[in-house]
Coordinates of C-alpha atoms in Angstrom, one line a residue:
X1 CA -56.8 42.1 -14.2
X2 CA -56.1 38.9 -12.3
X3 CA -54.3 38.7 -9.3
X4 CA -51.5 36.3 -8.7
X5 CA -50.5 34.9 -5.6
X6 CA -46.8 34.6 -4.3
X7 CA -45.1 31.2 -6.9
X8 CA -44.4 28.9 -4.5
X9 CA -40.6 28.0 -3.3
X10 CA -39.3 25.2 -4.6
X11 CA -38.9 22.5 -1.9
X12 CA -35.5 22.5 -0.7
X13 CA -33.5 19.4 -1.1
X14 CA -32.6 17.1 1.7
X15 CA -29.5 16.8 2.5
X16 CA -28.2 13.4 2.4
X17 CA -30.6 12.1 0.0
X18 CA -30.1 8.7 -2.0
X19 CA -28.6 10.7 -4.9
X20 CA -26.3 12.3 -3.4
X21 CA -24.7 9.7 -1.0
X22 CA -25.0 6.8 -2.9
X23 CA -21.6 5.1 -2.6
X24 CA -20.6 3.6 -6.8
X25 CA -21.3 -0.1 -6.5
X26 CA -18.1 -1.8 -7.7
X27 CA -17.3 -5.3 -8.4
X28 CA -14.9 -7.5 -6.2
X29 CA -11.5 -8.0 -7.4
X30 CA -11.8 -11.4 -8.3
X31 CA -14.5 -10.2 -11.0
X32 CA -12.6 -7.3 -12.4
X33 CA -9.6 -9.7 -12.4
X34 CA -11.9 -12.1 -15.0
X35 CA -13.8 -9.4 -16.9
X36 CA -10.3 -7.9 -17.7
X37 CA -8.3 -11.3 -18.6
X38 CA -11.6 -12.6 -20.6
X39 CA -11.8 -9.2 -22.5
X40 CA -8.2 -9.9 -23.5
X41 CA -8.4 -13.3 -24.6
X42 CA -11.5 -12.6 -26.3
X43 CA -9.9 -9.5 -28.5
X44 CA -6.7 -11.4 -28.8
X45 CA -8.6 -14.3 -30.0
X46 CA -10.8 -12.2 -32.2
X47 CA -7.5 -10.1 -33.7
X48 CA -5.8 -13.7 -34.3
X49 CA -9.3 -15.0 -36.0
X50 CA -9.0 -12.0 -38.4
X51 CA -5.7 -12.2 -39.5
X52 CA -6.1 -15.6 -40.1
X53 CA -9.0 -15.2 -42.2
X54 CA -7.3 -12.2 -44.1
X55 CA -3.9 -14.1 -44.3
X56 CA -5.8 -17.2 -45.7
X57 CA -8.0 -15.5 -47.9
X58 CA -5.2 -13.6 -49.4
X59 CA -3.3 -16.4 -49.7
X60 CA -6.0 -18.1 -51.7
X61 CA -6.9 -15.3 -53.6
X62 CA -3.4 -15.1 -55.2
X63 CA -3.4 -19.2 -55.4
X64 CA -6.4 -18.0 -57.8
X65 CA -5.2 -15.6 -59.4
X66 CA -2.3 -17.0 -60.5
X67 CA -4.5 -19.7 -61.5
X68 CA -6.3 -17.5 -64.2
X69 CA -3.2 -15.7 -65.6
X70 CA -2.1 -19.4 -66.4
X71 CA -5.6 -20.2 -67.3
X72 CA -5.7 -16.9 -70.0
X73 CA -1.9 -17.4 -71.4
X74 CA -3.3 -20.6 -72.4
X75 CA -6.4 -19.4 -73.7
X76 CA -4.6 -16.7 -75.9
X77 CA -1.9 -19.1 -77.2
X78 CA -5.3 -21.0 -78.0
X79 CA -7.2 -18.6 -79.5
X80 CA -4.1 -17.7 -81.8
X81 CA -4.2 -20.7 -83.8
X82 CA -7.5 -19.4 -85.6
X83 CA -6.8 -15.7 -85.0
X84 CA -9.0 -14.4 -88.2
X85 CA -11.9 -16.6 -86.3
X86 CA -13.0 -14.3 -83.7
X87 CA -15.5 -17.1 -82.0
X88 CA -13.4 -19.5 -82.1
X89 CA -12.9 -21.3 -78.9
X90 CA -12.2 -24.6 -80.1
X91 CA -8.8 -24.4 -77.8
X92 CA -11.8 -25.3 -74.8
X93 CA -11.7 -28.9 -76.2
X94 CA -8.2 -29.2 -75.3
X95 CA -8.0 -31.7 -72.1
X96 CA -6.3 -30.2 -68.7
X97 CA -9.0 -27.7 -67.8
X98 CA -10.6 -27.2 -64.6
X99 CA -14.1 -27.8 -64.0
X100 CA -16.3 -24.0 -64.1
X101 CA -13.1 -22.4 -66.6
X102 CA -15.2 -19.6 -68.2
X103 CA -13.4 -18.6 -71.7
X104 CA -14.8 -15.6 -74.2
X105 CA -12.9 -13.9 -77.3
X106 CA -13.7 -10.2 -77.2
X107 CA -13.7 -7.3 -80.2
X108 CA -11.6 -4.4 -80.2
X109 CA -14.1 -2.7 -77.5
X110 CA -14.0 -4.8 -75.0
X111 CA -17.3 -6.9 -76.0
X112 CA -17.8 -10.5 -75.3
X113 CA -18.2 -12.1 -78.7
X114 CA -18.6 -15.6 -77.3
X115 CA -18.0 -17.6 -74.5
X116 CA -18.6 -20.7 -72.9
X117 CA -18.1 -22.7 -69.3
X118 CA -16.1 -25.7 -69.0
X119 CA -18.4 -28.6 -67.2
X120 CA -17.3 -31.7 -65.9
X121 CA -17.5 -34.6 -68.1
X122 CA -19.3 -33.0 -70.8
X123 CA -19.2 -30.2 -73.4
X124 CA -18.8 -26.1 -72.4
X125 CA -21.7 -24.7 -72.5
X126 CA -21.8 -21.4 -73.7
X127 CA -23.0 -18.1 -72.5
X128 CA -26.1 -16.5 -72.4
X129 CA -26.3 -12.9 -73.5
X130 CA -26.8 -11.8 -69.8
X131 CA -23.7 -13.5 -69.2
X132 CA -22.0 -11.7 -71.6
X133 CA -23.2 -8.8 -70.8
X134 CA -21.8 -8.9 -67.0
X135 CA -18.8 -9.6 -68.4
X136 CA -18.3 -6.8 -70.7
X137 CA -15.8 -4.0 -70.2
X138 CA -13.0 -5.5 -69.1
X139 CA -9.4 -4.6 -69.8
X140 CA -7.0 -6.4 -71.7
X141 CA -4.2 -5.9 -69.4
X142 CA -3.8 -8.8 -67.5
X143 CA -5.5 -7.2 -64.0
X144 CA -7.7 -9.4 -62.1
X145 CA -11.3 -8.6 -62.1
X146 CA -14.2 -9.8 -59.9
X147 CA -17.8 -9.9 -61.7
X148 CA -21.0 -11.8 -60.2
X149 CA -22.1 -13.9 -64.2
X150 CA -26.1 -14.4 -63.8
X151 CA -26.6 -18.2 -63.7
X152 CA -22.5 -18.9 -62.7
X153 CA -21.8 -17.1 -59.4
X154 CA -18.8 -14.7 -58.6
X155 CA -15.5 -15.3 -61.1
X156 CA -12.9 -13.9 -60.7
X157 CA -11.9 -13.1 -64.5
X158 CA -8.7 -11.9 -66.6
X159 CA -8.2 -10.7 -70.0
X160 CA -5.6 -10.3 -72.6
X161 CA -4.4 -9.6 -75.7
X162 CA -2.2 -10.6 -78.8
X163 CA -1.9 -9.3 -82.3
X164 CA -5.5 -8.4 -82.1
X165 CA -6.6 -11.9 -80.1
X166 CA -8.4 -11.0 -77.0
X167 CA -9.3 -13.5 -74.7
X168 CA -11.2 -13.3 -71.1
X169 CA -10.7 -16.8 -68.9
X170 CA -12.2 -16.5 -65.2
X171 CA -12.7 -18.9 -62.4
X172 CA -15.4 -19.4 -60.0
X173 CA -14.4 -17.9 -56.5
X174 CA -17.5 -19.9 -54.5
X175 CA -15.0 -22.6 -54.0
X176 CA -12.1 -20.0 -52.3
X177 CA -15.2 -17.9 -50.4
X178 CA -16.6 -21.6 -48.9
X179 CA -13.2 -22.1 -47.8
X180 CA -12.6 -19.3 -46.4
X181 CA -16.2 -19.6 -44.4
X182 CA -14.9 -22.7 -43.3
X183 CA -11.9 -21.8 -41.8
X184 CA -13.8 -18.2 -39.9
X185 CA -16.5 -21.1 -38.6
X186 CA -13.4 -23.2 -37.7
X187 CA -11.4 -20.9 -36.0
X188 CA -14.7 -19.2 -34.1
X189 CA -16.0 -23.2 -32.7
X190 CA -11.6 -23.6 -31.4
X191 CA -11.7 -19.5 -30.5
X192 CA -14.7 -20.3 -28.1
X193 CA -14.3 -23.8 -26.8
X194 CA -10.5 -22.0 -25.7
X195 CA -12.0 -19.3 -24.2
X196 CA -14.6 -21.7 -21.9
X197 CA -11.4 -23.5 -20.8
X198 CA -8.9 -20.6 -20.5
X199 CA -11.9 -18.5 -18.5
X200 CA -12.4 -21.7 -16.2
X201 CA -8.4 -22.2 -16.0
X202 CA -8.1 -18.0 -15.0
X203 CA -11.6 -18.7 -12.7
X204 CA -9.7 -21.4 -10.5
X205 CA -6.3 -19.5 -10.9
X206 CA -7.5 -16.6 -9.7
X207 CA -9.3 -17.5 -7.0
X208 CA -6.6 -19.8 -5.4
X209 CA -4.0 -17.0 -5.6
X210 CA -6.7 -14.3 -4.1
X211 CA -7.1 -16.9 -1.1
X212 CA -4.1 -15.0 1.1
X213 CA -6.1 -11.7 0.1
X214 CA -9.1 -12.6 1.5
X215 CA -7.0 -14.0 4.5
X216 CA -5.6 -11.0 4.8
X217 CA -8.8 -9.0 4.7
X218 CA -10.7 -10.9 6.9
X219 CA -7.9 -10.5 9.8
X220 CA -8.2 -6.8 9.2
X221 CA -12.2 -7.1 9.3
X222 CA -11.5 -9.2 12.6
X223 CA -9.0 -6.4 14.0
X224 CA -11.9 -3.5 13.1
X225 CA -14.5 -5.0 15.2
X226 CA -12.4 -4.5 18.5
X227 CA -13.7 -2.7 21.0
X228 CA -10.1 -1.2 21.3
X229 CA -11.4 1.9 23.4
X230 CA -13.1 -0.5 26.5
X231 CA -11.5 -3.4 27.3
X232 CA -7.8 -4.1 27.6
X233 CA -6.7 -5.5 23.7
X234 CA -4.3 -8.0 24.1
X235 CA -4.4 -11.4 21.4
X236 CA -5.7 -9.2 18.2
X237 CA -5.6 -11.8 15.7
X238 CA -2.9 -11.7 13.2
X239 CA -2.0 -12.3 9.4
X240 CA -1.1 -15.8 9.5
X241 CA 2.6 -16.6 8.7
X242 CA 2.2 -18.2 4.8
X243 CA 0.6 -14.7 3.9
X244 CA 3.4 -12.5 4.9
X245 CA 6.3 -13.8 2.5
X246 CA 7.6 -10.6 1.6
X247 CA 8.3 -11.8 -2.2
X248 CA 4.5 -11.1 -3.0
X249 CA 2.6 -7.9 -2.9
X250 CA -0.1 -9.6 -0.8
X251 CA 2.9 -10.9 1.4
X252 CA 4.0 -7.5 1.9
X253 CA 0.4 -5.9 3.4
X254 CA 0.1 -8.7 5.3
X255 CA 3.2 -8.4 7.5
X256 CA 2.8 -4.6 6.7
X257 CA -0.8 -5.8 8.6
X258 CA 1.1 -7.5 11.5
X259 CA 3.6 -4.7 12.2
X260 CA 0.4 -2.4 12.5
X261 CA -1.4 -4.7 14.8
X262 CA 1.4 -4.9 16.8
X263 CA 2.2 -1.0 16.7
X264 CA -1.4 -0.7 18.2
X265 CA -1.6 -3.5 20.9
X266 CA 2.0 -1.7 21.8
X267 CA 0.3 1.6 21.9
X268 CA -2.8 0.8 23.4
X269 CA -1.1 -1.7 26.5
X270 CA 1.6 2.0 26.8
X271 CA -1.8 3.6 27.3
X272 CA -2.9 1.2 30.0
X273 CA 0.5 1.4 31.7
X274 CA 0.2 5.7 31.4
X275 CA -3.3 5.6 33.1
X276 CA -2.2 3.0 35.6
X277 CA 1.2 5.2 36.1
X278 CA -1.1 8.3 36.2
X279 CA -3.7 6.7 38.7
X280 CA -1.2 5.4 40.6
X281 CA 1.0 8.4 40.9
X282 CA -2.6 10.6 41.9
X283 CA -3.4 7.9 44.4
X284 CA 0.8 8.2 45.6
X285 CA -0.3 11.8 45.8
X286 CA -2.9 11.9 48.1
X287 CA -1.5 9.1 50.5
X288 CA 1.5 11.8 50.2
X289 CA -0.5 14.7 51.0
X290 CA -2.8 13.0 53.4
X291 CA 0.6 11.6 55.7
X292 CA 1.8 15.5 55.3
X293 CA -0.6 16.6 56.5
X294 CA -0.3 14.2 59.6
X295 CA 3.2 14.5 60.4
X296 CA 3.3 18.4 60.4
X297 CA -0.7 18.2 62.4
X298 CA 1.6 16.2 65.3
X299 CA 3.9 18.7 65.7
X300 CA 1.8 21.6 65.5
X301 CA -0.5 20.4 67.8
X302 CA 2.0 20.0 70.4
X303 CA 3.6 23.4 70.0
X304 CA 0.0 24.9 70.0
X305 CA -0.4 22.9 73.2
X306 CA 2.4 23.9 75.0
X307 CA 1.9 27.7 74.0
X308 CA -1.2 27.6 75.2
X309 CA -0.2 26.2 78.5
X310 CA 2.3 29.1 79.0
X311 CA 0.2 31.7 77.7
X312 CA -2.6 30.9 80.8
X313 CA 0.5 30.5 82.8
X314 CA -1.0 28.0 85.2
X315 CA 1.0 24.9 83.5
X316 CA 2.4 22.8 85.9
X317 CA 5.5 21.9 83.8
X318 CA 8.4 24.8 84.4
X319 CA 8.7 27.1 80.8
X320 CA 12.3 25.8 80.3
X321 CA 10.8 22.3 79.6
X322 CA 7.8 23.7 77.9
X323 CA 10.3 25.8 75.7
X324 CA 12.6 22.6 75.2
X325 CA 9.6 20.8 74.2
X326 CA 8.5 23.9 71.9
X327 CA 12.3 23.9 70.2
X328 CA 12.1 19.9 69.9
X329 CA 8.9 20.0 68.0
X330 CA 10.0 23.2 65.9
X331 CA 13.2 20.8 65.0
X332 CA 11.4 17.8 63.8
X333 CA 8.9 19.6 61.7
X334 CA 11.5 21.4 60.4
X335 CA 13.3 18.6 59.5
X336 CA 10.0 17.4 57.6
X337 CA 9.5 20.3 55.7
X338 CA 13.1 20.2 54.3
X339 CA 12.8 17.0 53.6
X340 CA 9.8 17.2 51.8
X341 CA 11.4 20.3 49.8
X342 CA 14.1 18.5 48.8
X343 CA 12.1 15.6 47.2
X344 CA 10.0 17.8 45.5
X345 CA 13.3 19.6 44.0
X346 CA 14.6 16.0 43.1
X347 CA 11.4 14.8 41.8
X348 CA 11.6 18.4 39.3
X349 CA 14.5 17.5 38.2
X350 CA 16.6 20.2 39.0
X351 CA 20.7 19.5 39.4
X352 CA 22.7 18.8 42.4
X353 CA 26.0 20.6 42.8
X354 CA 28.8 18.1 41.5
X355 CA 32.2 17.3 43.0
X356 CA 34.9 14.8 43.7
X357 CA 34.0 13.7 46.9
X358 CA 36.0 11.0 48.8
X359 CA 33.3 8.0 50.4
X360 CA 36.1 6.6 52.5
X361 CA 36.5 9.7 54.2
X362 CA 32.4 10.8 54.1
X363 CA 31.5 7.0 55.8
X364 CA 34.3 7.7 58.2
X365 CA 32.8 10.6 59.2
X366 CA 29.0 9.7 58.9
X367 CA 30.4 6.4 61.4
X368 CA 31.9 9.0 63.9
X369 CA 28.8 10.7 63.9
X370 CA 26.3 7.9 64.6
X371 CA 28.9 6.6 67.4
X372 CA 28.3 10.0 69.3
X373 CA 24.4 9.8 68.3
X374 CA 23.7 5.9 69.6
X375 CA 26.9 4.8 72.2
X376 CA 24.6 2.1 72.5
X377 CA 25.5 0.7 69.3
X378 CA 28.6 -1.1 68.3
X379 CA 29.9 0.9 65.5
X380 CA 32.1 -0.4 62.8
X381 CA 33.8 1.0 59.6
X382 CA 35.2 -1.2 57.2
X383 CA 37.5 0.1 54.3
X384 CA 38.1 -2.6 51.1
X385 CA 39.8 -0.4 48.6
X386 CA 41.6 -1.2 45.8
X387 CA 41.8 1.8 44.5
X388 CA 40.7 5.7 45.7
X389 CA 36.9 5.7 46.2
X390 CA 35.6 9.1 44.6
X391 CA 33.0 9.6 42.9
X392 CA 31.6 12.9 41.2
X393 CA 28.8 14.3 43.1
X394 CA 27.0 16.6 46.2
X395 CA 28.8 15.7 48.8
X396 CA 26.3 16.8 51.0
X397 CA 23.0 14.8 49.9
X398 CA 25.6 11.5 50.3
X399 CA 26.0 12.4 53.8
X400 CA 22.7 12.7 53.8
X401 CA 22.3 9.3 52.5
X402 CA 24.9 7.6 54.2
X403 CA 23.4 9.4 57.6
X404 CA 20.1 8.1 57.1
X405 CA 20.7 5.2 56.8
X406 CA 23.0 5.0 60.1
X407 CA 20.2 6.6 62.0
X408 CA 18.1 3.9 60.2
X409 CA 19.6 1.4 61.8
X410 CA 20.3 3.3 64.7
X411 CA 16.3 3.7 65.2
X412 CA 15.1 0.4 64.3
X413 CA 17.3 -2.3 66.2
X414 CA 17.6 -2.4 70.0
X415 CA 20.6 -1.4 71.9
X416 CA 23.7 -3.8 71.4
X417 CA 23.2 -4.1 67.9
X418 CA 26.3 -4.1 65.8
X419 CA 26.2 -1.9 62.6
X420 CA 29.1 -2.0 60.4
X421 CA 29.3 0.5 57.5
X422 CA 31.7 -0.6 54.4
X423 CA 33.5 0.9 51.3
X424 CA 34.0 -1.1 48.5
X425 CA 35.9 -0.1 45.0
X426 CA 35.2 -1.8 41.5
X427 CA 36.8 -1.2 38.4
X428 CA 33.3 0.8 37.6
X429 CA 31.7 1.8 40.9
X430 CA 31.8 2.7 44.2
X431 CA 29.5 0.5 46.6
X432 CA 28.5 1.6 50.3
X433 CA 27.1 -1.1 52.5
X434 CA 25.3 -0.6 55.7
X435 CA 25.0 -4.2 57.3
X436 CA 23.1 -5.1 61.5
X437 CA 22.3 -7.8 63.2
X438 CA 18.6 -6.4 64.1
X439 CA 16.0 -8.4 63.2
X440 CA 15.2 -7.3 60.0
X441 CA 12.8 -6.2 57.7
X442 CA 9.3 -8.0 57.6
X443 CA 8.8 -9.5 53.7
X444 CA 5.9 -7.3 53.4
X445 CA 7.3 -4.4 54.0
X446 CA 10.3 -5.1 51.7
X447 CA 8.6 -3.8 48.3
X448 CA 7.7 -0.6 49.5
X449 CA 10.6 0.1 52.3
X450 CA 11.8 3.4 49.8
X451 CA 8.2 4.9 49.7
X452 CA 7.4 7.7 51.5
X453 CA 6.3 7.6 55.2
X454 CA 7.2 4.1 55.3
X455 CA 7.7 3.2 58.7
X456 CA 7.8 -0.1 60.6
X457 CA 7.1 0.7 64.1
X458 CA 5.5 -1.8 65.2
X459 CA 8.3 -4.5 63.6
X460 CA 11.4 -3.1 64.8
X461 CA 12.0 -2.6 68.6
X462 CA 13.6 0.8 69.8
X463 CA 14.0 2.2 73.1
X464 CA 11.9 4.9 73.0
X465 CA 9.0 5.2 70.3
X466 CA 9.1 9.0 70.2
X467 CA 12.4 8.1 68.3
X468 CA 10.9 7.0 65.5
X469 CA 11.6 9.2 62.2
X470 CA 8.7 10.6 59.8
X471 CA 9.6 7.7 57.2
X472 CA 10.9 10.0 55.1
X473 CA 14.4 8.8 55.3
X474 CA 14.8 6.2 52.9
X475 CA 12.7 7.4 50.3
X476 CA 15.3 10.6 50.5
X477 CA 18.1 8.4 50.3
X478 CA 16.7 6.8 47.2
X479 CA 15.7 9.8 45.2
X480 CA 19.6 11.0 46.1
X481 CA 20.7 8.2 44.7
X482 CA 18.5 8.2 41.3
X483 CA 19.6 11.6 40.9
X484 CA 23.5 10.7 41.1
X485 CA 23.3 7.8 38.1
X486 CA 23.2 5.3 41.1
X487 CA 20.9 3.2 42.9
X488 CA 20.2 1.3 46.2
X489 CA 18.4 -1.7 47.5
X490 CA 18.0 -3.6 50.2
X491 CA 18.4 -7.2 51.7
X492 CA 17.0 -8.5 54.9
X493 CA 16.4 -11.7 56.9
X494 CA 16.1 -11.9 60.9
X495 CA 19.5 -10.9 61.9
X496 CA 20.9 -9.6 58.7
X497 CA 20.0 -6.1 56.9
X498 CA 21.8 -4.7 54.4
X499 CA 21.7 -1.6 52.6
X500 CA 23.8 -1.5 49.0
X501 CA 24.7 1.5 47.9
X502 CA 26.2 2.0 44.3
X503 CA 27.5 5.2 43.0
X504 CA 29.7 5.0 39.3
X505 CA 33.2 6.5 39.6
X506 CA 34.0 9.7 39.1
X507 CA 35.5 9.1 35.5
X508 CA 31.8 7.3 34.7
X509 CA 29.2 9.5 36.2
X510 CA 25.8 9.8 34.6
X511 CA 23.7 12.8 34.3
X512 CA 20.1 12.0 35.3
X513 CA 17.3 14.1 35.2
X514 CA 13.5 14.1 36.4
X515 CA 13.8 10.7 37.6
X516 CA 11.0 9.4 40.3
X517 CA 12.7 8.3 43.3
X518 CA 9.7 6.4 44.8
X519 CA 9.9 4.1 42.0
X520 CA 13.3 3.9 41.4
X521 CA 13.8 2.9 45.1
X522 CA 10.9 0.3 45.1
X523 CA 12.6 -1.2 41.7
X524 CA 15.9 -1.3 43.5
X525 CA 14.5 -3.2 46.7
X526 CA 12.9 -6.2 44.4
X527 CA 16.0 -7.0 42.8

């Protein structure tokens, strides 16, 4: 016995192979569009063609036949002047009858007992036995019968019968079938010469109203070869305006086109905006973090400085200053944490505690204040009312704002400054203004004057530069603001600065929630 080895495994198939991922090659429209109109007008053509021929022929056909009942009702009435003569067919020389008559007398059976065939200009010639033969076996009845006579061609023969006189009369059908050929070749030379011109007539058609398609395709071809994920998109080409009339369907996708292109330039430029937004914000972030960090290292470092000094308790300066200094220190950093808590709560969004507060009365107040804080000042309240100012709100945080921005101006001019602090009513709002004579803002700084640790030391005089506040202030005020529904902005020039504060009335007060103060403020001081 022989031994096998293992059959070997068939090879495995690739995956991917032609066979399996080749794509069905299709036509373009524009040839579908011909191949399906010529198809039509060819069958159309070729259905009218037929029913011509058939409607011709059939027309003809009876045209004949009628032609050889008459034909045989003369024959008979012929044939029954000699009835007892059963090859007569002397009724032949009568005048009157058509060229290729064919004429025979039959027996009882059905037999041709003679017959002849009419020629023009000259004597019938009678038929041969073949002839006769072919023509044996028809009815007497009348019915119309086709035979192919030896010698003669195709007739198309009749027969009937009268007191025992039977008579047969056909006629040659060559003459009806060489018509009928005529009019098939006819109707075939017009059926293709209208084809050629109605298939060059579609051709040209076709292709002018398949022009906005291919428009229209190639600005979507165009719009697929952007590199829409590296470069900023802006100018994607578009459908041009005579290919988006919405009364056609190739109007339709091509404004349906332009309303996509638009949707994605839209999307793709709010993309660009997010990441800037994002990047921005992360950069805002660390700046943020990074001057945190720096304001509350100041303080530390000087409480860490002074403990120090008492703790080896050879410090020249005398522990109640030290502890002053200590408690002064503790104060401001204080101060900067809670200020820096309370932006973080505005910036989450969370809700202040809402209720009718009087701004006549709070600015009053907030005035009185700063007059105790800076008697250096010249202090000034100013009340234009027409009508109660109150607005909805925490009555607090907008003596918060209407504080810091006293101390602002408190801080940043010299001493003999006049500050006057105003209420004014509108039918709709509530505005605060905080006006000085300092010398102002620089231009540069205006932009970003509600940012965080924004400071202008080294623009704005003061008496003493440990004064100056953690630039914090304004950018509190601001986010306040954005989270009452109002807003405030700033206008300066050397020896004017004003701060406008706008609140809505108490009737009109909007909700407002996770709103970023930073930018709100910054928006506020370009307008």
């Amino acid at each position: 016995m022989t031994a096998t080895g293992p059959s070997p495994s068939p090879r495995p198939r690739r995956a991917g192979t032609a066979r399996q991922g080749r794509v069905p090659r299709t036509h373009s429209l524009r040839t579908r569009l011909l191949l399906c109109i010529g198809a039509t007008l060819v069958a159309v053509c070729a259905a009218t063609a037929i029913t011509t021929a058939f409607a011709q022929r059939a027309y003809l056909m009876g045209d004949l036949d009628d032609r050889i009942t008459n034909a045989a009702e003369r024959g008979l009435d012929g044939a029954a002047r000699q009835p007892d003569i059963e090859d007569d067919l002397t009724f032949l020389d009568d005048t009157g009858h058509p060229a290729g008559l064919l004429a025979a007398r039959l027996d009882d059976d059905g037999t041709v007992l003679t017959g002849a065939v009419v020629r023009h200009d000259a004597v019938p010639r009678s038929l041969t036995t073949a002839q006769r033969t072919a023509l044996a076996g028809i009815a007497t009845d009348g019915s119309r019968h086709t035979r192919t006579v030896p010698g003669l061609g195709t007739y198309r023969v009749a027969a009937l019968a009268d007191d025992g006189v039977r008579v047969l009369t056909g006629l040659p059908m060559d003459d009806v079938e060489h018509l009928i050929s005529r009019l098939v070749a006819v109707e075939g030379v017009v059926a293709g010469a209208g084809l050629a011109v109605a298939g060059c007539v579609c051709g040209v058609v076709v292709r002018r109203q398949l022009r906005p398609l291919r428009r229209v395709a190639a600005t979507a071809t165009e719009v697929s070869r952007a590199q829409l994920d590296r470069a900023e998109v802006t100018g994607l080409a578009r459908v041009p305006a005579r290919d988006t009339d919405p009364g056609s369907e190739v109007g339709q996708v091509g404004a349906a086109l332009n309303r996509m292109i638009d949707h994605v330039e839209s999307q793709i430029a709010e993309r660009r905006r997010s990441e800037e937004r994002v990047r921005r914000g992360e950069e805002r972030m660390r700046r943020f973090l990074s001057d945190a960090s720096h304001e509350l290292r100041t303080p530390l470092a000087s409480i860490a400085g002074y403990a120090e000094l008492m703790t080896r308790g050879t410090s020249p300066i005398e522990p109640v200053l030290a502890w002053s200094r200590v408690s002064a220190e503790s104060a401001r950093m204080t101060g900067l944490v809670e200020d820096l808590l309370l932006l973080a709560r505005l910036d989450e969004g969370r809700p202040l505690q809402s209720a009718e507060v009087d701004l006549a009365a709070l600015v009053a107040e907030a005035v009185w204040a700063a007059r105790a804080a800076g008697g250096g000042h010249d202090w000034q309240l100013e009340l234009r009312l027409d009508a109660p100012a109150l607005v909805a709100g925490d009555q607090a945080r907008l003596h918060q704002v209407v504080a810091n921005l006293l101390a602002n101006a408190r801080m940043h001019t010299p001493v003999g400054t006049t500050v006057v602090a105003s209420v004014e009513t509108t039918p709709a709002r509530r505005v605060i203004r905080v006006r000085d004579d300092g010398p102002g803002i620089p231009p540069s700084l205006l932009p970003t004057v509600f940012e965080r640790f924004t400071r202008a030391d080294t623009s704005r005089s003061r008496a003493d530069a440990r004064q100056g506040g953690s630039g914090l202030g304004l950018a509190v005020a601001a986010a306040i603001m954005a989270a009452h529904g109002g807003r405030i902005e700033v206008d300066s020039v050397p020896g004017c600065t004003e701060f406008t504060v706008e609140l809505p009335t108490a009737g009109n007060t909007a909700t407002v929630t996770r709103v970023d103060p930073v930018t709100e403020g910054a928006r506020a001081s370009l307008r």
